[in-house]
Short mmCIF file of C-alpha atoms and ligand atoms in Angstrom, two decimals:
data_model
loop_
_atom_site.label_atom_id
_atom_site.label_comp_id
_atom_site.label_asym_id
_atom_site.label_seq_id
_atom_site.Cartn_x
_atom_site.Cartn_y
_atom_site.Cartn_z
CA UNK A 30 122.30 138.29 50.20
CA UNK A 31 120.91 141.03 48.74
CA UNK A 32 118.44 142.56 51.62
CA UNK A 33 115.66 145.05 50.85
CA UNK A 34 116.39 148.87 51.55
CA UNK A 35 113.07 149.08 53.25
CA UNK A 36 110.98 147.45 55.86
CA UNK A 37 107.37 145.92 54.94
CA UNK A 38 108.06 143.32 52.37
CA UNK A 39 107.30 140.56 53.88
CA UNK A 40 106.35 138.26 50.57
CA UNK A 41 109.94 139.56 49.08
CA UNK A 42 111.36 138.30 52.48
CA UNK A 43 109.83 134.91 52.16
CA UNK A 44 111.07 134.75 49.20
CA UNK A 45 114.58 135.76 49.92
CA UNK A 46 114.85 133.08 52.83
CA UNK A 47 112.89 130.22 50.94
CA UNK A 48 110.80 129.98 54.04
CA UNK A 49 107.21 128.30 53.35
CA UNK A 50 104.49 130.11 55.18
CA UNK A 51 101.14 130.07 53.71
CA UNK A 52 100.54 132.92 56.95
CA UNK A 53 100.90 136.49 56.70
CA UNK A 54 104.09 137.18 58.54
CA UNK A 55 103.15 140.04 61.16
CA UNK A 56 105.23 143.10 60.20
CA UNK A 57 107.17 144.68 63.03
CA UNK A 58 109.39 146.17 60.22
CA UNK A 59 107.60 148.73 58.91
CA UNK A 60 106.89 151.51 61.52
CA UNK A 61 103.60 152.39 60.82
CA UNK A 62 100.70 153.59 63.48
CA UNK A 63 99.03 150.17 63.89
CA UNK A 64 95.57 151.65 65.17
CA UNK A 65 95.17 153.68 62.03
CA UNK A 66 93.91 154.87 59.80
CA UNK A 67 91.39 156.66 61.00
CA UNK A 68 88.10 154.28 60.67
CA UNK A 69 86.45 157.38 58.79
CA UNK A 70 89.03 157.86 56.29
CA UNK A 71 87.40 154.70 53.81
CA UNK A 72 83.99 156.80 53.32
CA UNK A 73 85.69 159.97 53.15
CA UNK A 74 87.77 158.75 50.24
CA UNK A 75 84.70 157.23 48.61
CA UNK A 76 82.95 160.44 48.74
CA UNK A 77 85.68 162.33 46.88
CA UNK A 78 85.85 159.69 44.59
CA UNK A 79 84.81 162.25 41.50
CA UNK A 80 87.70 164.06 42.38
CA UNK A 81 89.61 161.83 40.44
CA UNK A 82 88.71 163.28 37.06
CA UNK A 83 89.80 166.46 37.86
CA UNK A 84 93.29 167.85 38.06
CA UNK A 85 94.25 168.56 41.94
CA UNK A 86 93.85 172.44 42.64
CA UNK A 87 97.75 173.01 41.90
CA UNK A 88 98.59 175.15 45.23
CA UNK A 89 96.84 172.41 47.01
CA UNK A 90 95.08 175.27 48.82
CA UNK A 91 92.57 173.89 51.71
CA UNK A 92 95.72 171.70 52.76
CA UNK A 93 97.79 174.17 52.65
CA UNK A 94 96.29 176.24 54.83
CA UNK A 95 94.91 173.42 57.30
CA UNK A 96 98.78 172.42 57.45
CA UNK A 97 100.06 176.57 58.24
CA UNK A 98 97.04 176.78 61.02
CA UNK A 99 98.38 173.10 62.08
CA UNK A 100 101.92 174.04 62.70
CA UNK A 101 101.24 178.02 63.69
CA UNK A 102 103.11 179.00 60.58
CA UNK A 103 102.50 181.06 58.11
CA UNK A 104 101.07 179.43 54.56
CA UNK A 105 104.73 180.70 52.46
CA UNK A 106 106.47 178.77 55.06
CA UNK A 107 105.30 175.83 53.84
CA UNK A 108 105.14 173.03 50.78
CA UNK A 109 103.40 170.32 50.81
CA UNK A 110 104.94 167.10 49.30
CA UNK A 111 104.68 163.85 47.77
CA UNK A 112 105.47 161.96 51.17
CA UNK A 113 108.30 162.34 53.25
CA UNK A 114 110.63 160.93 50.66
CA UNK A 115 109.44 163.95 47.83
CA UNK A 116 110.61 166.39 50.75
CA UNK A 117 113.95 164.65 51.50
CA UNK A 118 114.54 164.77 47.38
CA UNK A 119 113.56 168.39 47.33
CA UNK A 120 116.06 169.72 50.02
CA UNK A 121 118.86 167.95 48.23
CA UNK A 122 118.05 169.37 45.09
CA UNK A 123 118.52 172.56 47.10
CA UNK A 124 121.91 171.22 47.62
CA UNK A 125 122.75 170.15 44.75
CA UNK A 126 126.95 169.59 44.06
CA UNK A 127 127.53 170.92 47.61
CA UNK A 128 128.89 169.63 51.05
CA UNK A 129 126.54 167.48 53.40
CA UNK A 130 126.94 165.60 56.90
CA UNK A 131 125.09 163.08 57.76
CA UNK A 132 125.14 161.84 61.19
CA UNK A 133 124.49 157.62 61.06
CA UNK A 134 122.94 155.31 61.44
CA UNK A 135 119.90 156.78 59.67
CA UNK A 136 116.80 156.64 57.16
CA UNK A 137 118.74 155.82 53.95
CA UNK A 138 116.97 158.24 51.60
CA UNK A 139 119.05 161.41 52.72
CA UNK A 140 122.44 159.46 51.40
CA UNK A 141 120.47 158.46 48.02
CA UNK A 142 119.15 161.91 47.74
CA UNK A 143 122.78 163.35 47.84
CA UNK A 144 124.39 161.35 45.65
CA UNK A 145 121.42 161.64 42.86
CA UNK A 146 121.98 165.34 42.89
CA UNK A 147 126.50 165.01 43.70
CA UNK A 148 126.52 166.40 46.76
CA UNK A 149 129.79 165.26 48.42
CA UNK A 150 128.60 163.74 51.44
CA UNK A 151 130.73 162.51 55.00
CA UNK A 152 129.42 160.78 58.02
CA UNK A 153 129.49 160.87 61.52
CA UNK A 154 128.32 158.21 63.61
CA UNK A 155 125.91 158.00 66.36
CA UNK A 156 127.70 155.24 68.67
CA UNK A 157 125.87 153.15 71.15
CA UNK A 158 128.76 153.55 73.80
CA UNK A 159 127.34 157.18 74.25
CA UNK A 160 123.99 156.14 74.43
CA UNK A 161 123.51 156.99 70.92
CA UNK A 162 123.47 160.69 71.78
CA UNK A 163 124.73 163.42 69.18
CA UNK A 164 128.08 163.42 68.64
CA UNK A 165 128.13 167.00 69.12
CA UNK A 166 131.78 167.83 68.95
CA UNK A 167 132.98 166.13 65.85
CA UNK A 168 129.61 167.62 64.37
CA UNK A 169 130.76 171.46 65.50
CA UNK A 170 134.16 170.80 64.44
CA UNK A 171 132.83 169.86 60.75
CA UNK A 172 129.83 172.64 60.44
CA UNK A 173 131.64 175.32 58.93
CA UNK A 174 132.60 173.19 55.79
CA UNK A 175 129.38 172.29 54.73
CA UNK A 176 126.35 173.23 53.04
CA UNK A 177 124.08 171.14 55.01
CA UNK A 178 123.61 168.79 57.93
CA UNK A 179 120.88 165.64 57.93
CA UNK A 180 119.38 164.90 61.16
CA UNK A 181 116.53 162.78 62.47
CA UNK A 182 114.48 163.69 65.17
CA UNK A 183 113.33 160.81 66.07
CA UNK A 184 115.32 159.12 64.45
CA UNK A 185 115.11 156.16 62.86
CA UNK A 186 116.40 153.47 63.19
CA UNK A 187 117.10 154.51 66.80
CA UNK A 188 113.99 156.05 68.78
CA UNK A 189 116.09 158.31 69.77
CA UNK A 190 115.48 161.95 70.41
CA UNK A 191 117.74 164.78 70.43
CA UNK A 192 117.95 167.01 72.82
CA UNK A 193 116.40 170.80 72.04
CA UNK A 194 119.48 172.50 73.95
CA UNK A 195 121.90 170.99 71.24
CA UNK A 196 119.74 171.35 68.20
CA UNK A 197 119.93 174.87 69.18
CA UNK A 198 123.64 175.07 69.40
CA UNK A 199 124.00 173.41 65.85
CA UNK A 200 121.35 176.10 64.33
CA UNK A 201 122.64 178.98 66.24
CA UNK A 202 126.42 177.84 64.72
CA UNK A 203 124.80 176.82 61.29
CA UNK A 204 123.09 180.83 61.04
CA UNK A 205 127.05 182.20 61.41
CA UNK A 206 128.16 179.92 59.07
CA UNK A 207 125.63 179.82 56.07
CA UNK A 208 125.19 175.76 57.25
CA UNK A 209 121.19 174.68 56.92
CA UNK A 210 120.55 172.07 59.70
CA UNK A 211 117.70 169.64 58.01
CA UNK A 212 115.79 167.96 60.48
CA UNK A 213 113.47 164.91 59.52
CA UNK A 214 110.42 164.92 61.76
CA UNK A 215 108.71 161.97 60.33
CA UNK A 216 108.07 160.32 63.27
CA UNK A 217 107.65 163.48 65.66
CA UNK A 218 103.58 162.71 66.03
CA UNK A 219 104.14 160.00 68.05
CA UNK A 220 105.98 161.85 70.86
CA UNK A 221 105.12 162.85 74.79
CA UNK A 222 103.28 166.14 74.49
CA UNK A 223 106.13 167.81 76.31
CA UNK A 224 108.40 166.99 73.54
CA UNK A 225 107.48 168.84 70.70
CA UNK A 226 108.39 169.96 66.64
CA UNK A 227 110.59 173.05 66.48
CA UNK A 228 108.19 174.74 63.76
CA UNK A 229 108.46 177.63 66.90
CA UNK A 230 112.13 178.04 65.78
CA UNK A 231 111.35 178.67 61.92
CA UNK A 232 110.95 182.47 62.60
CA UNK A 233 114.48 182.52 64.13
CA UNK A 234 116.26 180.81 61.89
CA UNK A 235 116.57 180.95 58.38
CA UNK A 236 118.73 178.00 57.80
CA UNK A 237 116.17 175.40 59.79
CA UNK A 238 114.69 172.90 57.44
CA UNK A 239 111.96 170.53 58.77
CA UNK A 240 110.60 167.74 56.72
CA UNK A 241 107.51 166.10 57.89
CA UNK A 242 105.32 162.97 57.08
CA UNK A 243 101.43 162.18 57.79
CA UNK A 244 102.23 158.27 56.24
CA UNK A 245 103.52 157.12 59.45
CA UNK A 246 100.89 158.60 62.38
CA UNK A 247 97.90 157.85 59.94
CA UNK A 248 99.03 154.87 58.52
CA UNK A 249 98.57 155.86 54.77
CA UNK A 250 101.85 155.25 53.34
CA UNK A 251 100.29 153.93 50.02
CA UNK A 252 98.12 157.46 49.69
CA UNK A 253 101.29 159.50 49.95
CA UNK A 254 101.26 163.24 51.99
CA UNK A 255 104.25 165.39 53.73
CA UNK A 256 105.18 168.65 53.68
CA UNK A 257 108.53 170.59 54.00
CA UNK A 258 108.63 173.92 56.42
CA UNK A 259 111.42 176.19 55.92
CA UNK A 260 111.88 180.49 55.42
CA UNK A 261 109.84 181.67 52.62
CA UNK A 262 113.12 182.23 50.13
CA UNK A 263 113.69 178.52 50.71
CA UNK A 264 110.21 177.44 50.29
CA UNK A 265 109.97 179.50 46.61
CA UNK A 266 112.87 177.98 45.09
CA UNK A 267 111.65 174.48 46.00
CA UNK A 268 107.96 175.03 44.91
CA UNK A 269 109.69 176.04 41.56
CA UNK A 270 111.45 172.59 41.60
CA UNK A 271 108.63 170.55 42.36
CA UNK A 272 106.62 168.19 39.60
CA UNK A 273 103.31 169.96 38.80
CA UNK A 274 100.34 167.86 40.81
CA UNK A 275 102.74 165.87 42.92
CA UNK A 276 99.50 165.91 45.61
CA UNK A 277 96.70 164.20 44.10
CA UNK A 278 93.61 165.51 44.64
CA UNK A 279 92.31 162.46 47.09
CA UNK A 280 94.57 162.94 49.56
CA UNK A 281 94.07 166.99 48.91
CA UNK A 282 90.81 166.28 50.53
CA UNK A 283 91.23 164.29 53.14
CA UNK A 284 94.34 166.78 54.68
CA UNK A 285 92.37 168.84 56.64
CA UNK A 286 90.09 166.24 58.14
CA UNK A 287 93.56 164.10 58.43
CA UNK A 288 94.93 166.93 60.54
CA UNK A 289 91.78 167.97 62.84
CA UNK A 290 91.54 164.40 64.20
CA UNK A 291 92.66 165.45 67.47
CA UNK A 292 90.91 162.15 69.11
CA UNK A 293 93.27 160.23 66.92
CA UNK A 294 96.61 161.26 67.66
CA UNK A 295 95.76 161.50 71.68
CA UNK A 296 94.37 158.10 71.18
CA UNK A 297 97.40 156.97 69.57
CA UNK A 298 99.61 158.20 72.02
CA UNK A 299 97.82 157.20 75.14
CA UNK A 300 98.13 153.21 73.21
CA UNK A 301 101.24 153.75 72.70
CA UNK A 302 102.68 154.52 76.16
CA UNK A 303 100.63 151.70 77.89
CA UNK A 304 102.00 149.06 74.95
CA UNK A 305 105.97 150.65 75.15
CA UNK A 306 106.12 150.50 79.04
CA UNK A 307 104.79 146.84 79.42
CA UNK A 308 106.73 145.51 76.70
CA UNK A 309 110.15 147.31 76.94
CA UNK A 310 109.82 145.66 80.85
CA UNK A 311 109.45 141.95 79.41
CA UNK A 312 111.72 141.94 76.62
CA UNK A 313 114.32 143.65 79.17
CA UNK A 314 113.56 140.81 81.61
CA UNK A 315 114.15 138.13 78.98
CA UNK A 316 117.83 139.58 78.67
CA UNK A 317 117.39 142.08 75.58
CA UNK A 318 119.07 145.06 74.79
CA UNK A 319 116.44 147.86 73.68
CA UNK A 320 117.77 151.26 72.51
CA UNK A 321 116.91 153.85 74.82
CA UNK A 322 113.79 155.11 71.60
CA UNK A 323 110.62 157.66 72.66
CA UNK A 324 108.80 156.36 69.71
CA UNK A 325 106.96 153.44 68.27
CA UNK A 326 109.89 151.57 67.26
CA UNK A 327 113.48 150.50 68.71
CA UNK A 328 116.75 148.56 68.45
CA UNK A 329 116.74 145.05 69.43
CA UNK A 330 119.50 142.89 70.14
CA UNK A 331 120.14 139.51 72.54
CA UNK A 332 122.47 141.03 75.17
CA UNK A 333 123.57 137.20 75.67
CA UNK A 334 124.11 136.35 71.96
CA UNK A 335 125.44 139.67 70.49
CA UNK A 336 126.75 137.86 67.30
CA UNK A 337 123.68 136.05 66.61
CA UNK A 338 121.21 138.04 65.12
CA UNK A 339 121.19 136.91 61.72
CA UNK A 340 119.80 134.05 63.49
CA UNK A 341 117.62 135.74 65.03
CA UNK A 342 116.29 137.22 62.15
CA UNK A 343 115.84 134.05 60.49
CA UNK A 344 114.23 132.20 63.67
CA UNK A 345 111.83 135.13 64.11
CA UNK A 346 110.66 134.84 60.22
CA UNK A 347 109.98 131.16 60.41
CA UNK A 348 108.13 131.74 63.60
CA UNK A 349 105.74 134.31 61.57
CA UNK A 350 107.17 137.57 62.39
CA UNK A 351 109.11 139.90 60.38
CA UNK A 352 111.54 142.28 61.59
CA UNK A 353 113.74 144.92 59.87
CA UNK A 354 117.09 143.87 59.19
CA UNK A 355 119.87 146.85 59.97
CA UNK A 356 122.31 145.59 57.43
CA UNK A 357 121.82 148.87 55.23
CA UNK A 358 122.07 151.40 58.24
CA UNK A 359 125.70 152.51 58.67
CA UNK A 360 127.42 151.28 61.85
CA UNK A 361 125.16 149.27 62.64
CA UNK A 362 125.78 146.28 60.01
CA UNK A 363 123.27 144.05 60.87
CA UNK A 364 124.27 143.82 64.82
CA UNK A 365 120.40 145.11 65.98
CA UNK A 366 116.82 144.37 64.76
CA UNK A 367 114.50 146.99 64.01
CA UNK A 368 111.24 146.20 65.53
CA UNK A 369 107.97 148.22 65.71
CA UNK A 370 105.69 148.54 68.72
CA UNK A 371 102.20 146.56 67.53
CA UNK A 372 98.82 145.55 68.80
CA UNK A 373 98.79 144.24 72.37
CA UNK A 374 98.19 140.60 70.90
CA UNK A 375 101.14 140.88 68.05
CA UNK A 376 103.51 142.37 70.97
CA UNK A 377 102.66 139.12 72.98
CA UNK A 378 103.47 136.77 70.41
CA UNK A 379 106.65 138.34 69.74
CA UNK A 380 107.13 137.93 73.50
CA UNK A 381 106.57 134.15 73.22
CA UNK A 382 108.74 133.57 69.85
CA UNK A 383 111.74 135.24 72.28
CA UNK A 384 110.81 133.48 75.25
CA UNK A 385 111.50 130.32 72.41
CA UNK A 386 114.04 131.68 71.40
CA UNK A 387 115.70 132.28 75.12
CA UNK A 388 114.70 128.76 75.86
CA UNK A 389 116.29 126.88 72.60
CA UNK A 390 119.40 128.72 72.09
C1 PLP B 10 112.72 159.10 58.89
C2 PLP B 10 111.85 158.96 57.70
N1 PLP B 10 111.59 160.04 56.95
C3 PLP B 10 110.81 159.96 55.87
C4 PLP B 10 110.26 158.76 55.48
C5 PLP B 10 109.44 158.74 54.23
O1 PLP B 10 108.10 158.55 54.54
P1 PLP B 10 106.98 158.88 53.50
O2 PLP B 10 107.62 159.20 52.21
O3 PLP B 10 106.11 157.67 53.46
O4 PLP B 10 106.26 160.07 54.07
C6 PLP B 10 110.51 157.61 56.21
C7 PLP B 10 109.94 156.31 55.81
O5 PLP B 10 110.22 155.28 56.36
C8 PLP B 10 111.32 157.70 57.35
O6 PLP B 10 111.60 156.64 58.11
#
């Protein structure tokens, strides 16, 4: 079967399966903020609405600099991008024809990026025996040879976090040994307060790469906005890389606004924490194997019926939920389901299809 490389298709799914429902399937694949976007964002768009016939200002200026005050950086630290997936693109290109790890299972797009621009890439695997922590020691033992090392913090599909004293390590080794340590923060927004981006490190080290995305926290995938922070000598060769107008000027206005809504991200969080902690407790009650994630999705996988979730997959579609399948994330093959955390009522009926489930197989 040939499954789709990313979550939130749920009419291509249908499709796919041959399953007939006239409903909506709920999407718990795609990990997007479910309380957003922001209810102003509509009228704000409207009133920029002229903007349209104008080229985008082509330094994307006001974002620019709401994005350096954001992030306590300065302005030539940073490049603002079409998305997360323009800033994964851009770093390879940076790459290009040279030597990359990539520690799996992961977002696919850093493997596609390296092999569009030949960069020889090898992998090292996350396993679920250690928790999924970072295989730290296979990881130093490689550093030296490459160019560049992909990492997710939080990554997906795992929730998982890595921990700041072995980030360090890797940049402090990567510094000696000319290797750039890329870390994909897409998902960073929706962390405890106490666990925060390591913009504070960019001053240190030169060879720190963080990519960034606003789709996911703001829930504007279709509008398109990230940004990539690295040292000013990395940042000028990319901006020289990059399309002309790859920002369009809607979403040029709507940055700064985007990024003051303080109320929105606290609000977010605070949802999020009472929604993880109640459902994490019933799906672990009803015999479930969670991964151990800080974010607004995680692993899923029926500790009775390890082999099973294919079916699972299917019985959860025809029951009007779609999950994301794990078949295209290395070592993991299709032995989890990727599910995001939703509304209180769309958590609860996921609850009751696996309480079904439980009950029928
Ligand atoms: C880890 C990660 N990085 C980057 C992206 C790209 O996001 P976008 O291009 O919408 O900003 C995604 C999308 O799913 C992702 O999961």
């Amino acid at each position: 079967m040939k499954w789709p490389n990313h979550g939130g298709q749920s009419e291509s799914i249908k499709k796919l399966l041959d399953i007939q429902i006239d409903k909506e399937l709920i999407d718990f694949s795609a990990n997007l903020n479910p309380l957003g976007p922001p209810f102003w964002l509509k009228e704000t768009l409207m009133n920029h609405y002229e903007s349209v016939t104008r080229y985008p200002d082509p330094s994307y200026s006001k974002s620019s600099v709401a994005v350096a005050n954001h992030e306590g950086v300065e302005q030539d630290s940073i490049l603002l991008t079409n998305g997360g997936a323009e800033a994964i693109f851009l770093v390879a290109k940076f790459f290009e024809k040279g030597k990359a790890l990539i520690v799996q299972p992961t977002f696919g797009e850093y493997e596609r990026a390296c092999k569009h621009y030949h960069i020889e890439v090898e992998d090292v695997l996350y396993e679920q025996t250690n928790g999924f922590n970072l295989p730290m020691q296979v990881i130093g033992e490689k550093l030296k040879e490459k160019d560049v090392i992909f990492l997710c913090r939080p990554n997906n599909p795992i929730g998982t976090v890595i921990a700041e004293k072995d980030l360090q390590l890797l940049v402090t080794e990567g510094k000696k040994t000319g290797t750039y340590i890329v870390v994909d923060e897409a998902f960073v927004d929706f962390l405890p307060d106490s666990t925060t981006s390591l913009s504070k490190w960019l001053a240190i080290y030169p060879n720190l790469i963080l990519l960034r995305s606003l789709t996911k926290m703001y829930t504007i995938p279709g509008l398109r906005i990230g940004y990539l922070m690295a040292h000013p000598t990395v940042i000028h060769v990319l901006k020289n890389e990059q399309i002309p107008w790859s920002i369009n000027s809607l979403v040029d206005a709507v940055v700064p606004k985007l990024l003051g809504d303080k109320g929105f991200v606290k609000d977010t969080k605070k949802w999020f924490l009472e929604q993880s902690e109640s459902l994490y407790c019933d799906l672990s009650t009803l015999d479930f194997y969670l991964s151990p994630s800080q974010v607004n999705f995680y692993l899923l996988q029926d500790k009775k019926q390890q082999n099973r979730t294919e079916e699972l997959y299917y019985f959860l579609v025809r029951h009007g939920i779609l999950p994301r399948h794990t078949h295209n994330f290395k070592g993991l093959n299709g032995r989890f389901l990727r599910l995001a955390i939703r509304s209180k009522e769309e958590n609860q009926r996921l609850l009751v299809v696996l309480q079904k489930w439980r009950m029928e197989s």
